[in-house]
Coordinates of C-alpha atoms in Angstrom, one line a residue:
X1 CA 130.6 148.6 176.6
X2 CA 130.1 145.3 178.3
X3 CA 128.7 145.3 181.9
X4 CA 131.6 143.2 183.3
X5 CA 133.2 144.6 185.3
X6 CA 131.4 148.0 185.1
X7 CA 133.7 149.9 187.5
X8 CA 136.6 149.6 185.0
X9 CA 134.8 151.9 182.6
X10 CA 135.8 154.8 184.9
X11 CA 139.4 154.4 183.8
X12 CA 138.6 155.8 180.3
X13 CA 136.3 158.7 181.3
X14 CA 137.7 162.1 180.6
X15 CA 136.6 164.4 183.4
X16 CA 138.5 167.5 182.5
X17 CA 139.8 167.7 178.9
X18 CA 142.2 170.5 179.6
X19 CA 143.9 168.6 182.4
X20 CA 143.5 165.0 181.2
X21 CA 144.5 165.4 177.5
X22 CA 147.4 166.9 175.7
X23 CA 147.1 169.1 172.6
X24 CA 147.3 166.0 170.4
X25 CA 144.4 164.2 172.3
X26 CA 146.6 161.8 174.2
X27 CA 146.3 161.3 177.9
X28 CA 148.6 163.5 180.0
X29 CA 149.0 160.6 182.6
X30 CA 148.5 157.2 181.0
X31 CA 148.4 155.7 184.5
X32 CA 145.2 157.7 185.4
X33 CA 143.5 157.7 182.0
X34 CA 143.3 154.7 179.7
X35 CA 142.0 154.1 176.2
X36 CA 138.7 152.3 175.6
X37 CA 140.7 149.5 173.9
X38 CA 142.9 149.1 177.0
X39 CA 139.9 148.7 179.3
X40 CA 138.2 146.2 177.0
X41 CA 141.4 144.2 176.8
X42 CA 141.6 144.1 180.6
X43 CA 138.0 143.0 180.8
X44 CA 138.6 140.2 178.3
X45 CA 141.6 139.0 180.4
X46 CA 139.7 139.1 183.7
X47 CA 136.8 137.1 182.1
X48 CA 138.9 134.1 181.3
X49 CA 140.7 133.9 184.6
X50 CA 138.2 131.4 186.2
X51 CA 138.5 129.1 183.1
X52 CA 142.3 129.6 183.2
X53 CA 142.4 128.4 186.8
X54 CA 140.7 125.2 185.9
X55 CA 143.4 124.6 183.4
X56 CA 146.0 125.1 186.2
X57 CA 144.3 122.2 188.1
X58 CA 144.9 119.9 185.1
X59 CA 148.5 121.2 184.9
X60 CA 149.1 120.2 188.5
X61 CA 148.0 116.6 187.8
X62 CA 150.1 116.4 184.7
X63 CA 153.2 118.0 186.3
X64 CA 153.8 115.1 188.7
X65 CA 156.5 113.1 186.9
X66 CA 158.5 112.1 189.9
X67 CA 155.9 110.0 191.8
X68 CA 155.1 107.7 188.8
X69 CA 158.8 107.1 188.4
X70 CA 159.1 106.1 192.0
X71 CA 156.2 103.8 191.6
X72 CA 157.6 102.2 188.4
X73 CA 161.0 101.7 190.1
X74 CA 159.5 99.4 192.7
X75 CA 157.4 97.3 190.2
X76 CA 158.2 94.5 187.7
X77 CA 159.1 96.3 184.4
X78 CA 160.3 93.3 182.4
X79 CA 159.0 92.6 178.9
X80 CA 160.0 89.0 178.2
X81 CA 162.9 87.5 180.1
X82 CA 165.7 90.0 179.2
X83 CA 164.3 93.5 178.5
X84 CA 163.4 95.9 181.3
X85 CA 161.6 99.1 180.6
X86 CA 163.4 102.1 182.3
X87 CA 161.2 103.5 185.1
X88 CA 161.3 107.1 183.7
X89 CA 160.2 105.9 180.2
X90 CA 156.6 105.2 181.3
X91 CA 155.7 108.9 180.8
X92 CA 156.0 108.3 177.0
X93 CA 152.7 106.6 177.1
X94 CA 151.1 109.9 178.1
X95 CA 152.5 111.6 175.0
X96 CA 151.4 108.7 172.8
X97 CA 147.9 108.9 174.2
X98 CA 147.8 112.7 173.5
X99 CA 148.8 112.3 169.9
X100 CA 146.5 109.2 169.5
X101 CA 143.5 111.1 170.9
X102 CA 144.0 114.1 168.7
X103 CA 144.1 111.9 165.6
X104 CA 141.1 109.8 166.7
X105 CA 139.1 112.9 167.6
X106 CA 139.4 114.5 164.2
X107 CA 139.5 111.4 162.0
X108 CA 137.1 109.0 163.8
X109 CA 135.0 110.5 166.7
X110 CA 133.7 113.6 165.0
X111 CA 132.9 111.9 161.7
X112 CA 131.1 109.0 163.4
X113 CA 129.2 111.2 165.7
X114 CA 128.1 113.4 162.8
X115 CA 127.0 110.4 160.8
X116 CA 125.0 109.0 163.7
X117 CA 123.3 112.3 164.4
X118 CA 122.7 113.2 160.8
X119 CA 124.2 116.7 161.2
X120 CA 127.7 118.1 161.8
X121 CA 128.8 117.5 165.4
X122 CA 131.2 119.9 167.1
X123 CA 132.1 120.1 170.7
X124 CA 132.7 123.6 172.1
X125 CA 136.0 124.6 173.7
X126 CA 134.3 124.7 177.1
X127 CA 132.9 121.2 176.7
X128 CA 136.4 119.8 175.7
X129 CA 138.0 121.6 178.6
X130 CA 135.4 120.2 181.0
X131 CA 135.9 116.7 179.7
X132 CA 139.6 117.1 179.9
X133 CA 139.3 118.1 183.6
X134 CA 137.1 115.1 184.2
X135 CA 139.6 112.8 182.6
X136 CA 142.3 114.4 184.8
X137 CA 140.2 113.6 187.9
X138 CA 139.9 109.9 186.7
X139 CA 143.7 109.8 186.2
X140 CA 144.2 110.9 189.8
X141 CA 141.7 108.2 191.0
X142 CA 143.6 105.6 189.0
X143 CA 146.9 106.7 190.6
X144 CA 145.3 106.4 194.1
X145 CA 143.9 102.9 193.4
X146 CA 147.2 101.6 191.9
X147 CA 149.3 103.0 194.7
X148 CA 147.0 101.5 197.3
X149 CA 147.4 98.1 195.7
X150 CA 151.1 98.5 195.2
X151 CA 151.6 99.6 198.8
X152 CA 149.6 96.7 200.2
X153 CA 151.7 94.2 198.2
X154 CA 154.9 95.9 199.3
X155 CA 153.9 95.6 203.0
X156 CA 153.0 91.9 202.5
X157 CA 156.3 91.2 200.8
X158 CA 158.2 92.9 203.6
X159 CA 159.3 95.9 201.6
X160 CA 157.6 98.6 203.8
X161 CA 161.0 99.8 204.9
X162 CA 162.8 99.2 201.6
X163 CA 161.9 101.9 199.1
X164 CA 164.1 100.2 196.5
X165 CA 162.5 96.8 196.8
X166 CA 160.8 95.4 193.7
X167 CA 157.4 93.8 194.3
X168 CA 155.7 91.1 192.2
X169 CA 153.3 93.6 190.5
X170 CA 153.5 94.4 186.8
X171 CA 154.3 98.1 185.9
X172 CA 151.6 97.7 183.2
X173 CA 149.2 98.8 185.9
X174 CA 150.7 102.3 185.5
X175 CA 149.5 102.6 181.9
X176 CA 145.8 103.6 182.6
X177 CA 146.8 106.7 184.6
X178 CA 149.3 107.7 182.0
X179 CA 146.8 107.2 179.2
X180 CA 144.1 109.1 181.0
X181 CA 146.5 112.0 181.6
X182 CA 147.4 112.1 177.9
X183 CA 143.7 112.2 176.9
X184 CA 143.1 114.9 179.5
X185 CA 145.9 117.1 178.2
X186 CA 144.8 116.6 174.6
X187 CA 141.2 117.7 175.4
X188 CA 141.9 120.5 177.8
X189 CA 144.9 122.1 176.2
X190 CA 143.4 122.4 172.7
X191 CA 140.1 123.5 174.2
X192 CA 141.9 126.2 176.2
X193 CA 143.8 127.6 173.2
X194 CA 140.6 127.8 171.1
X195 CA 138.7 129.4 174.0
X196 CA 141.3 132.1 174.5
X197 CA 141.5 132.9 170.8
X198 CA 137.8 133.2 170.5
X199 CA 137.4 135.4 173.6
X200 CA 140.2 137.8 173.0
X201 CA 140.4 140.6 170.4
X202 CA 142.9 140.2 167.6
X203 CA 145.3 142.7 169.3
X204 CA 145.6 140.2 172.2
X205 CA 146.4 137.1 170.1
X206 CA 149.9 136.9 171.6
X207 CA 148.5 136.8 175.1
X208 CA 145.9 134.2 174.0
X209 CA 148.7 131.9 172.7
X210 CA 150.8 132.1 175.9
X211 CA 148.1 131.7 178.6
X212 CA 148.2 127.9 178.3
X213 CA 152.0 127.9 178.8
X214 CA 151.6 130.2 181.7
X215 CA 149.0 127.9 183.3
X216 CA 151.3 124.9 182.8
X217 CA 154.2 126.8 184.4
X218 CA 152.1 127.7 187.4
X219 CA 150.8 124.1 187.7
X220 CA 154.3 122.8 187.7
X221 CA 155.3 125.2 190.5
X222 CA 152.2 124.2 192.6
X223 CA 152.9 120.5 191.9
X224 CA 156.4 120.9 193.2
X225 CA 155.1 122.8 196.2
X226 CA 152.6 120.0 197.0
X227 CA 155.3 117.3 196.7
X228 CA 157.8 119.3 198.8
X229 CA 155.2 120.0 201.5
X230 CA 154.1 116.4 201.8
X231 CA 157.8 115.3 201.9
X232 CA 158.6 117.8 204.7
X233 CA 155.5 117.1 206.8
X234 CA 156.0 113.3 206.7
X235 CA 159.7 113.6 207.7
X236 CA 158.9 115.4 210.9
X237 CA 160.2 113.8 214.1
X238 CA 162.8 111.8 212.2
X239 CA 160.1 109.7 210.4
X240 CA 160.7 108.4 206.9
X241 CA 159.3 110.5 204.0

C-alpha cells in the first residue's frame, strides 16, 4: 500500500475474523471494516484535493460574468456608426479564445515546439494547469488595470454618481481579459481532466470526469459570495454599492 495517508490502512485490517467477517467473508459492519479497494480509492481522492482546489481558484475568476457586463454597459460599444454590441455579448470572446487555443495547441504549438527541439514535446497535465492558473492571474490583473482606467475617466467626465453613464472609452479594452480567461480555462480544464484520469483507478472514472464540474460549481458559489459580500459591505451606512 502507499504511505499516504498511512492511518487509513487501519480501516481494512481484520482484527477478529469471527467478529469482523460473515461466513461468506464479507464485513459484518461495512462502516467499521472497509475493503482494500475502498481505502485505496479514498487515498487517491485525498491526494488530488490540493490540485482540485487550485482549479477552484480559476473557476472563481471565470465565474464573474456580471462585473464585465457592468463595465461594458458604461463603455462605447459601437462598431461603425450604427451597430452597438450588447454588453452581455462580450463573454463570447472568452469562448472563442478557448476553442482557438485548443486548436492552436494541438495543431501549431506542439508541432512547432517538437520540430524546434528535435524530439516530441508534451506538456504534462500539471504544467498545463499551472500555466492556466498563471493566465487566470493575468486576466484578473487586466481587469484591475482596465477598471482603474475606466473609473478615472468616469470621474473626469462627471459620471461618478451615474452608473449608467457612457464614457468615451472603447469596450475593446475588455477583450484582453476575456481572451486571457478563455486561454486559462482551456489550459486548466483540460489539464485537470487528464490529471484526474491518470491519478484515479478505472473504477473511479466517473468521479474523475465530474471533479472538474464540481470545482466549477464551487467556484461559481464562491464568486457569488465574494460579489455579494463586497456589495453588502460597500452599502453600509446608506452608501452606494
